[in-house]
Amino acid sequence: MFYREAGDFKTSYREDNQTFPIRFDRMGFYATLAVAFGVIPLVIDDYWANAVFVPFLIYAIAAIGLNILVGYAGQVSLGTGGFMAVGAYAVYKLMTAFPDVPVFIHVLLAGGVTAAVGVLFGLPSLRIKGFYLAVATLAAQFFLVWLFNKVPWFYNYSASGQITAPDRSMFGVFVTGAQTSATAKYMFCLILLTLVALVARNLTRGTIGRKWMAIRDMDIAAEIIGVNPLTTKITAFAVSSFFIGIAGALFFSVYLGAAEVGEAFGINKSFLILFMVIIGGLGSIFGSFAGAAFLVLLPVFLKNVLVGGLGWPTDLAAHIELMIVGGLIIVFLIAEPHGLAQLWRVAKEKLRLWPFPH
């Protein structure tokens, strides 16, 4: 009986359109922020940072970016790994060329570079869509990986072909490099994720977001009522690539520390982010969080249960993970296309009506 709208009165349009209209939801959101910013940094260690929290935060940023393009704007993309590589190599070149500039600025600039590249590869969306657009973005994935492999300038002519993040600090605390603590990694990624989620949420429920959804639902009808498909699609590619570039910059500089483009940003990375969006829920910011959490926690859970508890071989556990993810994608596409986010919405509606049947 605690999840109710009774007594929760709205006295302005602003209150009526807020992200969490029910007081209990707002309390839960603020409690989650309090735990994320106030409790976890005090108890986190290297294992939890590297195995769970940091990859979850980074993948959530990437999933939000892809969800804007696929879920809200309806433009298919299979080049997420390549765009993450653009962000990674951009932040590497910026960090080595301008060591005195704060790394936070470098990450944002890397997102800007990725947005420009995303707009370039998003131009075909003005003429093609569906399967053909998916093939075009897949070509972008392979081309970008090939480019970063074959042009030595991008990895500063390193003999190994790898890029390594230098030590950089903010306010006297290292956030990249070998000296970075688990708390610093976590807080740096958490702050960027919070900013990205707030921007994405406000974009998707504003004028730009309504244009994206109009193009997604029926582009011809949207054009008839005055929505410009050129600016709308290009904006979707730019915003999506900006967020994905930030995720790629963090994935390289904060999480990995050193990377080789084929290993870290191959086609598997593109499919992983796409699976997060499908399982979490298309067209939902919460779904991006849910999908990222699920696919980050699933390997950790299976490794601890199957390998640590039952003593199964590691390769067998990895294959079982792929089988589970593939089966879940099929189930969600058939039974619940809107993913975990829709299941959460249905559960909340039932709580609002409980114990009444209707």
PDB file of N, CA and C in Angstrom, residues 163-260:
ATOM      1  N   ILE A 163      48.167   1.635 -27.614  1.00  0.00           N
ATOM      2  CA  ILE A 163      48.150   2.952 -26.984  1.00  0.00           C
ATOM      3  C   ILE A 163      48.064   2.745 -25.469  1.00  0.00           C
ATOM      4  N   THR A 164      48.790   3.563 -24.741  1.00  0.00           N
ATOM      5  CA  THR A 164      48.847   3.456 -23.284  1.00  0.00           C
ATOM      6  C   THR A 164      48.484   4.799 -22.665  1.00  0.00           C
ATOM      7  N   ALA A 165      47.578   4.775 -21.718  1.00  0.00           N
ATOM      8  CA  ALA A 165      47.120   6.013 -21.095  1.00  0.00           C
ATOM      9  C   ALA A 165      48.177   6.544 -20.136  1.00  0.00           C
ATOM     10  N   PRO A 166      48.604   7.796 -20.285  1.00  0.00           N
ATOM     11  CA  PRO A 166      49.562   8.378 -19.327  1.00  0.00           C
ATOM     12  C   PRO A 166      48.872   8.727 -18.014  1.00  0.00           C
ATOM     13  N   ASP A 167      49.678   8.959 -16.992  1.00  0.00           N
ATOM     14  CA  ASP A 167      49.129   9.351 -15.690  1.00  0.00           C
ATOM     15  C   ASP A 167      48.614  10.779 -15.765  1.00  0.00           C
ATOM     16  N   ARG A 168      47.354  10.960 -15.426  1.00  0.00           N
ATOM     17  CA  ARG A 168      46.746  12.290 -15.400  1.00  0.00           C
ATOM     18  C   ARG A 168      45.895  12.410 -14.138  1.00  0.00           C
ATOM     19  N   SER A 169      45.866  13.601 -13.579  1.00  0.00           N
ATOM     20  CA  SER A 169      45.154  13.808 -12.310  1.00  0.00           C
ATOM     21  C   SER A 169      44.173  14.959 -12.434  1.00  0.00           C
ATOM     22  N   MET A 170      43.211  14.963 -11.506  1.00  0.00           N
ATOM     23  CA  MET A 170      42.279  16.072 -11.343  1.00  0.00           C
ATOM     24  C   MET A 170      42.220  16.424  -9.869  1.00  0.00           C
ATOM     25  N   PHE A 171      42.448  17.696  -9.556  1.00  0.00           N
ATOM     26  CA  PHE A 171      42.453  18.165  -8.168  1.00  0.00           C
ATOM     27  C   PHE A 171      43.427  17.362  -7.308  1.00  0.00           C
ATOM     28  N   GLY A 172      44.564  16.980  -7.903  1.00  0.00           N
ATOM     29  CA  GLY A 172      45.600  16.261  -7.177  1.00  0.00           C
ATOM     30  C   GLY A 172      45.370  14.776  -7.023  1.00  0.00           C
ATOM     31  N   VAL A 173      44.316  14.227  -7.651  1.00  0.00           N
ATOM     32  CA  VAL A 173      43.998  12.801  -7.554  1.00  0.00           C
ATOM     33  C   VAL A 173      44.136  12.184  -8.940  1.00  0.00           C
ATOM     34  N   PHE A 174      44.914  11.117  -9.048  1.00  0.00           N
ATOM     35  CA  PHE A 174      45.086  10.460 -10.339  1.00  0.00           C
ATOM     36  C   PHE A 174      43.801   9.756 -10.754  1.00  0.00           C
ATOM     37  N   VAL A 175      43.392   9.984 -11.995  1.00  0.00           N
ATOM     38  CA  VAL A 175      42.193   9.317 -12.524  1.00  0.00           C
ATOM     39  C   VAL A 175      42.532   8.414 -13.711  1.00  0.00           C
ATOM     40  N   THR A 176      43.743   8.531 -14.261  1.00  0.00           N
ATOM     41  CA  THR A 176      44.217   7.605 -15.291  1.00  0.00           C
ATOM     42  C   THR A 176      45.634   7.184 -14.949  1.00  0.00           C
ATOM     43  N   GLY A 177      46.033   6.020 -15.489  1.00  0.00           N
ATOM     44  CA  GLY A 177      47.383   5.526 -15.242  1.00  0.00           C
ATOM     45  C   GLY A 177      47.426   4.501 -14.132  1.00  0.00           C
ATOM     46  N   ALA A 178      48.627   3.990 -13.894  1.00  0.00           N
ATOM     47  CA  ALA A 178      48.818   2.897 -12.932  1.00  0.00           C
ATOM     48  C   ALA A 178      48.599   3.329 -11.490  1.00  0.00           C
ATOM     49  N   GLN A 179      48.716   4.629 -11.202  1.00  0.00           N
ATOM     50  CA  GLN A 179      48.580   5.091  -9.818  1.00  0.00           C
ATOM     51  C   GLN A 179      47.132   5.384  -9.412  1.00  0.00           C
ATOM     52  N   THR A 180      46.194   5.148 -10.288  1.00  0.00           N
ATOM     53  CA  THR A 180      44.794   5.487 -10.014  1.00  0.00           C
ATOM     54  C   THR A 180      44.191   4.517  -9.017  1.00  0.00           C
ATOM     55  N   SER A 181      43.504   5.040  -8.027  1.00  0.00           N
ATOM     56  CA  SER A 181      42.835   4.200  -7.039  1.00  0.00           C
ATOM     57  C   SER A 181      41.467   3.770  -7.546  1.00  0.00           C
ATOM     58  N   ALA A 182      40.897   2.756  -6.911  1.00  0.00           N
ATOM     59  CA  ALA A 182      39.574   2.265  -7.296  1.00  0.00           C
ATOM     60  C   ALA A 182      38.516   3.343  -7.101  1.00  0.00           C
ATOM     61  N   THR A 183      38.616   4.088  -6.011  1.00  0.00           N
ATOM     62  CA  THR A 183      37.642   5.144  -5.742  1.00  0.00           C
ATOM     63  C   THR A 183      37.691   6.235  -6.796  1.00  0.00           C
ATOM     64  N   ALA A 184      38.886   6.628  -7.218  1.00  0.00           N
ATOM     65  CA  ALA A 184      39.016   7.672  -8.228  1.00  0.00           C
ATOM     66  C   ALA A 184      38.433   7.225  -9.564  1.00  0.00           C
ATOM     67  N   LYS A 185      38.717   5.978  -9.971  1.00  0.00           N
ATOM     68  CA  LYS A 185      38.126   5.460 -11.200  1.00  0.00           C
ATOM     69  C   LYS A 185      36.601   5.496 -11.136  1.00  0.00           C
ATOM     70  N   TYR A 186      36.091   5.001 -10.022  1.00  0.00           N
ATOM     71  CA  TYR A 186      34.636   4.909  -9.870  1.00  0.00           C
ATOM     72  C   TYR A 186      33.982   6.288  -9.895  1.00  0.00           C
ATOM     73  N   MET A 187      34.513   7.221  -9.138  1.00  0.00           N
ATOM     74  CA  MET A 187      33.899   8.542  -9.038  1.00  0.00           C
ATOM     75  C   MET A 187      33.978   9.297 -10.357  1.00  0.00           C
ATOM     76  N   PHE A 188      35.084   9.182 -11.066  1.00  0.00           N
ATOM     77  CA  PHE A 188      35.236   9.875 -12.347  1.00  0.00           C
ATOM     78  C   PHE A 188      34.191   9.374 -13.348  1.00  0.00           C
ATOM     79  N   CYS A 189      34.033   8.058 -13.433  1.00  0.00           N
ATOM     80  CA  CYS A 189      33.038   7.493 -14.356  1.00  0.00           C
ATOM     81  C   CYS A 189      31.621   7.791 -13.897  1.00  0.00           C
ATOM     82  N   LEU A 190      31.387   7.768 -12.581  1.00  0.00           N
ATOM     83  CA  LEU A 190      30.040   8.023 -12.065  1.00  0.00           C
ATOM     84  C   LEU A 190      29.596   9.448 -12.359  1.00  0.00           C
ATOM     85  N   ILE A 191      30.487  10.405 -12.185  1.00  0.00           N
ATOM     86  CA  ILE A 191      30.130  11.804 -12.463  1.00  0.00           C
ATOM     87  C   ILE A 191      29.777  11.982 -13.935  1.00  0.00           C
ATOM     88  N   LEU A 192      30.562  11.402 -14.812  1.00  0.00           N
ATOM     89  CA  LEU A 192      30.274  11.526 -16.246  1.00  0.00           C
ATOM     90  C   LEU A 192      28.979  10.808 -16.611  1.00  0.00           C
ATOM     91  N   LEU A 193      28.728   9.645 -16.035  1.00  0.00           N
ATOM     92  CA  LEU A 193      27.476   8.930 -16.309  1.00  0.00           C
ATOM     93  C   LEU A 193      26.272   9.733 -15.838  1.00  0.00           C
ATOM     94  N   THR A 194      26.369  10.342 -14.668  1.00  0.00           N
ATOM     95  CA  THR A 194      25.264  11.154 -14.151  1.00  0.00           C
ATOM     96  C   THR A 194      24.963  12.319 -15.092  1.00  0.00           C
ATOM     97  N   LEU A 195      26.007  12.991 -15.562  1.00  0.00           N
ATOM     98  CA  LEU A 195      25.807  14.099 -16.495  1.00  0.00           C
ATOM     99  C   LEU A 195      25.207  13.621 -17.808  1.00  0.00           C
ATOM    100  N   VAL A 196      25.710  12.504 -18.332  1.00  0.00           N
ATOM    101  CA  VAL A 196      25.197  11.966 -19.586  1.00  0.00           C
ATOM    102  C   VAL A 196      23.731  11.570 -19.450  1.00  0.00           C
ATOM    103  N   ALA A 197      23.380  10.905 -18.346  1.00  0.00           N
ATOM    104  CA  ALA A 197      22.001  10.470 -18.161  1.00  0.00           C
ATOM    105  C   ALA A 197      21.049  11.655 -18.042  1.00  0.00           C
ATOM    106  N   LEU A 198      21.458  12.698 -17.325  1.00  0.00           N
ATOM    107  CA  LEU A 198      20.606  13.884 -17.187  1.00  0.00           C
ATOM    108  C   LEU A 198      20.404  14.576 -18.532  1.00  0.00           C
ATOM    109  N   VAL A 199      21.485  14.722 -19.298  1.00  0.00           N
ATOM    110  CA  VAL A 199      21.368  15.346 -20.619  1.00  0.00           C
ATOM    111  C   VAL A 199      20.490  14.503 -21.535  1.00  0.00           C
ATOM    112  N   ALA A 200      20.715  13.183 -21.546  1.00  0.00           N
ATOM    113  CA  ALA A 200      19.934  12.306 -22.415  1.00  0.00           C
ATOM    114  C   ALA A 200      18.459  12.320 -22.045  1.00  0.00           C
ATOM    115  N   ARG A 201      18.165  12.293 -20.757  1.00  0.00           N
ATOM    116  CA  ARG A 201      16.771  12.292 -20.324  1.00  0.00           C
ATOM    117  C   ARG A 201      16.060  13.571 -20.748  1.00  0.00           C
ATOM    118  N   ASN A 202      16.715  14.693 -20.599  1.00  0.00           N
ATOM    119  CA  ASN A 202      16.084  15.961 -20.962  1.00  0.00           C
ATOM    120  C   ASN A 202      15.996  16.145 -22.473  1.00  0.00           C
ATOM    121  N   LEU A 203      16.947  15.605 -23.218  1.00  0.00           N
ATOM    122  CA  LEU A 203      16.853  15.666 -24.666  1.00  0.00           C
ATOM    123  C   LEU A 203      15.699  14.821 -25.183  1.00  0.00           C
ATOM    124  N   THR A 204      15.555  13.619 -24.645  1.00  0.00           N
ATOM    125  CA  THR A 204      14.558  12.695 -25.175  1.00  0.00           C
ATOM    126  C   THR A 204      13.130  13.109 -24.846  1.00  0.00           C
ATOM    127  N   ARG A 205      12.923  13.872 -23.806  1.00  0.00           N
ATOM    128  CA  ARG A 205      11.549  14.295 -23.505  1.00  0.00           C
ATOM    129  C   ARG A 205      11.273  15.735 -23.948  1.00  0.00           C
ATOM    130  N   GLY A 206      12.209  16.323 -24.686  1.00  0.00           N
ATOM    131  CA  GLY A 206      12.030  17.673 -25.205  1.00  0.00           C
ATOM    132  C   GLY A 206      11.699  17.662 -26.687  1.00  0.00           C
ATOM    133  N   THR A 207      11.862  18.816 -27.319  1.00  0.00           N
ATOM    134  CA  THR A 207      11.534  18.958 -28.735  1.00  0.00           C
ATOM    135  C   THR A 207      12.371  18.036 -29.611  1.00  0.00           C
ATOM    136  N   ILE A 208      13.669  17.951 -29.322  1.00  0.00           N
ATOM    137  CA  ILE A 208      14.553  17.098 -30.127  1.00  0.00           C
ATOM    138  C   ILE A 208      14.126  15.637 -30.014  1.00  0.00           C
ATOM    139  N   GLY A 209      13.833  15.208 -28.803  1.00  0.00           N
ATOM    140  CA  GLY A 209      13.409  13.823 -28.610  1.00  0.00           C
ATOM    141  C   GLY A 209      12.102  13.503 -29.315  1.00  0.00           C
ATOM    142  N   ARG A 210      11.171  14.434 -29.321  1.00  0.00           N
ATOM    143  CA  ARG A 210       9.905  14.205 -30.021  1.00  0.00           C
ATOM    144  C   ARG A 210      10.135  14.093 -31.525  1.00  0.00           C
ATOM    145  N   LYS A 211      11.058  14.873 -32.047  1.00  0.00           N
ATOM    146  CA  LYS A 211      11.391  14.753 -33.473  1.00  0.00           C
ATOM    147  C   LYS A 211      12.020  13.399 -33.779  1.00  0.00           C
ATOM    148  N   TRP A 212      12.932  12.944 -32.897  1.00  0.00           N
ATOM    149  CA  TRP A 212      13.527  11.617 -33.089  1.00  0.00           C
ATOM    150  C   TRP A 212      12.458  10.540 -33.138  1.00  0.00           C
ATOM    151  N   MET A 213      11.533  10.594 -32.192  1.00  0.00           N
ATOM    152  CA  MET A 213      10.501   9.555 -32.134  1.00  0.00           C
ATOM    153  C   MET A 213       9.530   9.654 -33.304  1.00  0.00           C
ATOM    154  N   ALA A 214       9.284  10.866 -33.799  1.00  0.00           N
ATOM    155  CA  ALA A 214       8.426  11.008 -34.978  1.00  0.00           C
ATOM    156  C   ALA A 214       9.077  10.365 -36.200  1.00  0.00           C
ATOM    157  N   ILE A 215      10.379  10.600 -36.384  1.00  0.00           N
ATOM    158  CA  ILE A 215      11.105   9.964 -37.489  1.00  0.00           C
ATOM    159  C   ILE A 215      11.116   8.450 -37.322  1.00  0.00           C
ATOM    160  N   ARG A 216      11.283   7.990 -36.087  1.00  0.00           N
ATOM    161  CA  ARG A 216      11.305   6.550 -35.828  1.00  0.00           C
ATOM    162  C   ARG A 216       9.968   5.896 -36.175  1.00  0.00           C
ATOM    163  N   ASP A 217       8.868   6.523 -35.763  1.00  0.00           N
ATOM    164  CA  ASP A 217       7.555   5.898 -35.946  1.00  0.00           C
ATOM    165  C   ASP A 217       7.112   5.911 -37.407  1.00  0.00           C
ATOM    166  N   MET A 218       7.271   7.045 -38.099  1.00  0.00           N
ATOM    167  CA  MET A 218       6.933   7.122 -39.521  1.00  0.00           C
ATOM    168  C   MET A 218       7.576   8.365 -40.111  1.00  0.00           C
ATOM    169  N   ASP A 219       8.677   8.167 -40.824  1.00  0.00           N
ATOM    170  CA  ASP A 219       9.458   9.312 -41.284  1.00  0.00           C
ATOM    171  C   ASP A 219       8.710  10.168 -42.306  1.00  0.00           C
ATOM    172  N   ILE A 220       7.882   9.540 -43.150  1.00  0.00           N
ATOM    173  CA  ILE A 220       7.143  10.322 -44.153  1.00  0.00           C
ATOM    174  C   ILE A 220       6.119  11.219 -43.474  1.00  0.00           C
ATOM    175  N   ALA A 221       5.373  10.671 -42.517  1.00  0.00           N
ATOM    176  CA  ALA A 221       4.394  11.478 -41.793  1.00  0.00           C
ATOM    177  C   ALA A 221       5.079  12.579 -40.997  1.00  0.00           C
ATOM    178  N   ALA A 222       6.234  12.282 -40.423  1.00  0.00           N
ATOM    179  CA  ALA A 222       6.961  13.300 -39.665  1.00  0.00           C
ATOM    180  C   ALA A 222       7.395  14.445 -40.568  1.00  0.00           C
ATOM    181  N   GLU A 223       7.841  14.106 -41.782  1.00  0.00           N
ATOM    182  CA  GLU A 223       8.250  15.157 -42.709  1.00  0.00           C
ATOM    183  C   GLU A 223       7.058  15.999 -43.140  1.00  0.00           C
ATOM    184  N   ILE A 224       5.887  15.382 -43.288  1.00  0.00           N
ATOM    185  CA  ILE A 224       4.685  16.116 -43.696  1.00  0.00           C
ATOM    186  C   ILE A 224       4.280  17.139 -42.646  1.00  0.00           C
ATOM    187  N   ILE A 225       4.434  16.799 -41.368  1.00  0.00           N
ATOM    188  CA  ILE A 225       4.014  17.725 -40.301  1.00  0.00           C
ATOM    189  C   ILE A 225       5.105  18.729 -39.940  1.00  0.00           C
ATOM    190  N   GLY A 226       6.225  18.718 -40.692  1.00  0.00           N
ATOM    191  CA  GLY A 226       7.213  19.772 -40.511  1.00  0.00           C
ATOM    192  C   GLY A 226       8.514  19.376 -39.866  1.00  0.00           C
ATOM    193  N   VAL A 227       8.729  18.075 -39.586  1.00  0.00           N
ATOM    194  CA  VAL A 227       9.991  17.620 -39.000  1.00  0.00           C
ATOM    195  C   VAL A 227      11.013  17.471 -40.117  1.00  0.00           C
ATOM    196  N   ASN A 228      12.149  18.115 -39.966  1.00  0.00           N
ATOM    197  CA  ASN A 228      13.208  18.049 -40.970  1.00  0.00           C
ATOM    198  C   ASN A 228      14.000  16.754 -40.788  1.00  0.00           C
ATOM    199  N   PRO A 229      13.897  15.795 -41.709  1.00  0.00           N
ATOM    200  CA  PRO A 229      14.613  14.524 -41.509  1.00  0.00           C
ATOM    201  C   PRO A 229      16.122  14.680 -41.538  1.00  0.00           C
ATOM    202  N   LEU A 230      16.638  15.655 -42.290  1.00  0.00           N
ATOM    203  CA  LEU A 230      18.086  15.861 -42.364  1.00  0.00           C
ATOM    204  C   LEU A 230      18.653  16.210 -40.993  1.00  0.00           C
ATOM    205  N   THR A 231      18.163  17.292 -40.406  1.00  0.00           N
ATOM    206  CA  THR A 231      18.706  17.728 -39.120  1.00  0.00           C
ATOM    207  C   THR A 231      18.378  16.742 -38.003  1.00  0.00           C
ATOM    208  N   THR A 232      17.211  16.105 -38.077  1.00  0.00           N
ATOM    209  CA  THR A 232      16.819  15.183 -37.006  1.00  0.00           C
ATOM    210  C   THR A 232      17.717  13.959 -36.979  1.00  0.00           C
ATOM    211  N   LYS A 233      17.947  13.342 -38.131  1.00  0.00           N
ATOM    212  CA  LYS A 233      18.793  12.144 -38.169  1.00  0.00           C
ATOM    213  C   LYS A 233      20.247  12.473 -37.863  1.00  0.00           C
ATOM    214  N   ILE A 234      20.730  13.583 -38.408  1.00  0.00           N
ATOM    215  CA  ILE A 234      22.112  13.962 -38.147  1.00  0.00           C
ATOM    216  C   ILE A 234      22.308  14.294 -36.673  1.00  0.00           C
ATOM    217  N   THR A 235      21.318  14.960 -36.060  1.00  0.00           N
ATOM    218  CA  THR A 235      21.404  15.255 -34.624  1.00  0.00           C
ATOM    219  C   THR A 235      21.444  13.974 -33.806  1.00  0.00           C
ATOM    220  N   ALA A 236      20.631  12.993 -34.190  1.00  0.00           N
ATOM    221  CA  ALA A 236      20.636  11.715 -33.472  1.00  0.00           C
ATOM    222  C   ALA A 236      22.000  11.044 -33.570  1.00  0.00           C
ATOM    223  N   PHE A 237      22.590  11.032 -34.751  1.00  0.00           N
ATOM    224  CA  PHE A 237      23.916  10.431 -34.909  1.00  0.00           C
ATOM    225  C   PHE A 237      24.964  11.211 -34.115  1.00  0.00           C
ATOM    226  N   ALA A 238      24.856  12.541 -34.101  1.00  0.00           N
ATOM    227  CA  ALA A 238      25.853  13.350 -33.394  1.00  0.00           C
ATOM    228  C   ALA A 238      25.775  13.125 -31.887  1.00  0.00           C
ATOM    229  N   VAL A 239      24.579  13.193 -31.318  1.00  0.00           N
ATOM    230  CA  VAL A 239      24.425  13.017 -29.870  1.00  0.00           C
ATOM    231  C   VAL A 239      24.810  11.602 -29.458  1.00  0.00           C
ATOM    232  N   SER A 240      24.346  10.620 -30.226  1.00  0.00           N
ATOM    233  CA  SER A 240      24.682   9.228 -29.918  1.00  0.00           C
ATOM    234  C   SER A 240      26.186   9.003 -29.968  1.00  0.00           C
ATOM    235  N   SER A 241      26.834   9.499 -31.024  1.00  0.00           N
ATOM    236  CA  SER A 241      28.281   9.305 -31.153  1.00  0.00           C
ATOM    237  C   SER A 241      29.043  10.063 -30.074  1.00  0.00           C
ATOM    238  N   PHE A 242      28.529  11.219 -29.649  1.00  0.00           N
ATOM    239  CA  PHE A 242      29.180  11.972 -28.573  1.00  0.00           C
ATOM    240  C   PHE A 242      29.233  11.146 -27.292  1.00  0.00           C
ATOM    241  N   PHE A 243      28.100  10.557 -26.921  1.00  0.00           N
ATOM    242  CA  PHE A 243      28.066   9.735 -25.706  1.00  0.00           C
ATOM    243  C   PHE A 243      28.926   8.479 -25.867  1.00  0.00           C
ATOM    244  N   ILE A 244      28.860   7.838 -27.030  1.00  0.00           N
ATOM    245  CA  ILE A 244      29.659   6.630 -27.259  1.00  0.00           C
ATOM    246  C   ILE A 244      31.148   6.964 -27.251  1.00  0.00           C
ATOM    247  N   GLY A 245      31.515   8.138 -27.777  1.00  0.00           N
ATOM    248  CA  GLY A 245      32.911   8.561 -27.723  1.00  0.00           C
ATOM    249  C   GLY A 245      33.404   8.767 -26.312  1.00  0.00           C
ATOM    250  N   ILE A 246      32.560   9.346 -25.453  1.00  0.00           N
ATOM    251  CA  ILE A 246      32.914   9.489 -24.042  1.00  0.00           C
ATOM    252  C   ILE A 246      33.140   8.118 -23.414  1.00  0.00           C
ATOM    253  N   ALA A 247      32.238   7.170 -23.734  1.00  0.00           N
ATOM    254  CA  ALA A 247      32.389   5.811 -23.195  1.00  0.00           C
ATOM    255  C   ALA A 247      33.688   5.179 -23.679  1.00  0.00           C
ATOM    256  N   GLY A 248      34.025   5.355 -24.960  1.00  0.00           N
ATOM    257  CA  GLY A 248      35.274   4.801 -25.475  1.00  0.00           C
ATOM    258  C   GLY A 248      36.498   5.424 -24.828  1.00  0.00           C
ATOM    259  N   ALA A 249      36.445   6.744 -24.608  1.00  0.00           N
ATOM    260  CA  ALA A 249      37.565   7.418 -23.946  1.00  0.00           C
ATOM    261  C   ALA A 249      37.759   6.900 -22.532  1.00  0.00           C
ATOM    262  N   LEU A 250      36.671   6.719 -21.799  1.00  0.00           N
ATOM    263  CA  LEU A 250      36.766   6.186 -20.432  1.00  0.00           C
ATOM    264  C   LEU A 250      37.203   4.731 -20.435  1.00  0.00           C
ATOM    265  N   PHE A 251      36.700   3.954 -21.389  1.00  0.00           N
ATOM    266  CA  PHE A 251      37.041   2.536 -21.448  1.00  0.00           C
ATOM    267  C   PHE A 251      38.538   2.343 -21.632  1.00  0.00           C
ATOM    268  N   PHE A 252      39.139   3.193 -22.459  1.00  0.00           N
ATOM    269  CA  PHE A 252      40.587   3.090 -22.674  1.00  0.00           C
ATOM    270  C   PHE A 252      41.380   3.706 -21.525  1.00  0.00           C
ATOM    271  N   SER A 253      41.096   4.964 -21.196  1.00  0.00           N
ATOM    272  CA  SER A 253      41.973   5.709 -20.292  1.00  0.00           C
ATOM    273  C   SER A 253      41.796   5.317 -18.829  1.00  0.00           C
ATOM    274  N   VAL A 254      40.581   5.014 -18.411  1.00  0.00           N
ATOM    275  CA  VAL A 254      40.313   4.730 -16.998  1.00  0.00           C
ATOM    276  C   VAL A 254      40.294   3.228 -16.726  1.00  0.00           C
ATOM    277  N   TYR A 255      39.614   2.472 -17.592  1.00  0.00           N
ATOM    278  CA  TYR A 255      39.405   1.044 -17.312  1.00  0.00           C
ATOM    279  C   TYR A 255      40.567   0.172 -17.793  1.00  0.00           C
ATOM    280  N   LEU A 256      40.893   0.242 -19.079  1.00  0.00           N
ATOM    281  CA  LEU A 256      41.931  -0.638 -19.615  1.00  0.00           C
ATOM    282  C   LEU A 256      43.336  -0.137 -19.317  1.00  0.00           C
ATOM    283  N   GLY A 257      43.587   1.143 -19.535  1.00  0.00           N
ATOM    284  CA  GLY A 257      44.923   1.695 -19.363  1.00  0.00           C
ATOM    285  C   GLY A 257      45.793   1.538 -20.586  1.00  0.00           C
ATOM    286  N   ALA A 258      45.657   0.426 -21.295  1.00  0.00           N
ATOM    287  CA  ALA A 258      46.369   0.186 -22.550  1.00  0.00           C
ATOM    288  C   ALA A 258      45.446  -0.633 -23.434  1.00  0.00           C
ATOM    289  N   ALA A 259      45.483  -0.376 -24.750  1.00  0.00           N
ATOM    290  CA  ALA A 259      44.544  -1.053 -25.636  1.00  0.00           C
ATOM    291  C   ALA A 259      45.133  -1.201 -27.025  1.00  0.00           C
ATOM    292  N   GLU A 260      44.691  -2.256 -27.686  1.00  0.00           N
ATOM    293  CA  GLU A 260      44.940  -2.456 -29.118  1.00  0.00           C
ATOM    294  C   GLU A 260      43.572  -2.516 -29.778  1.00  0.00           C
TER     295      GLU A 260
END
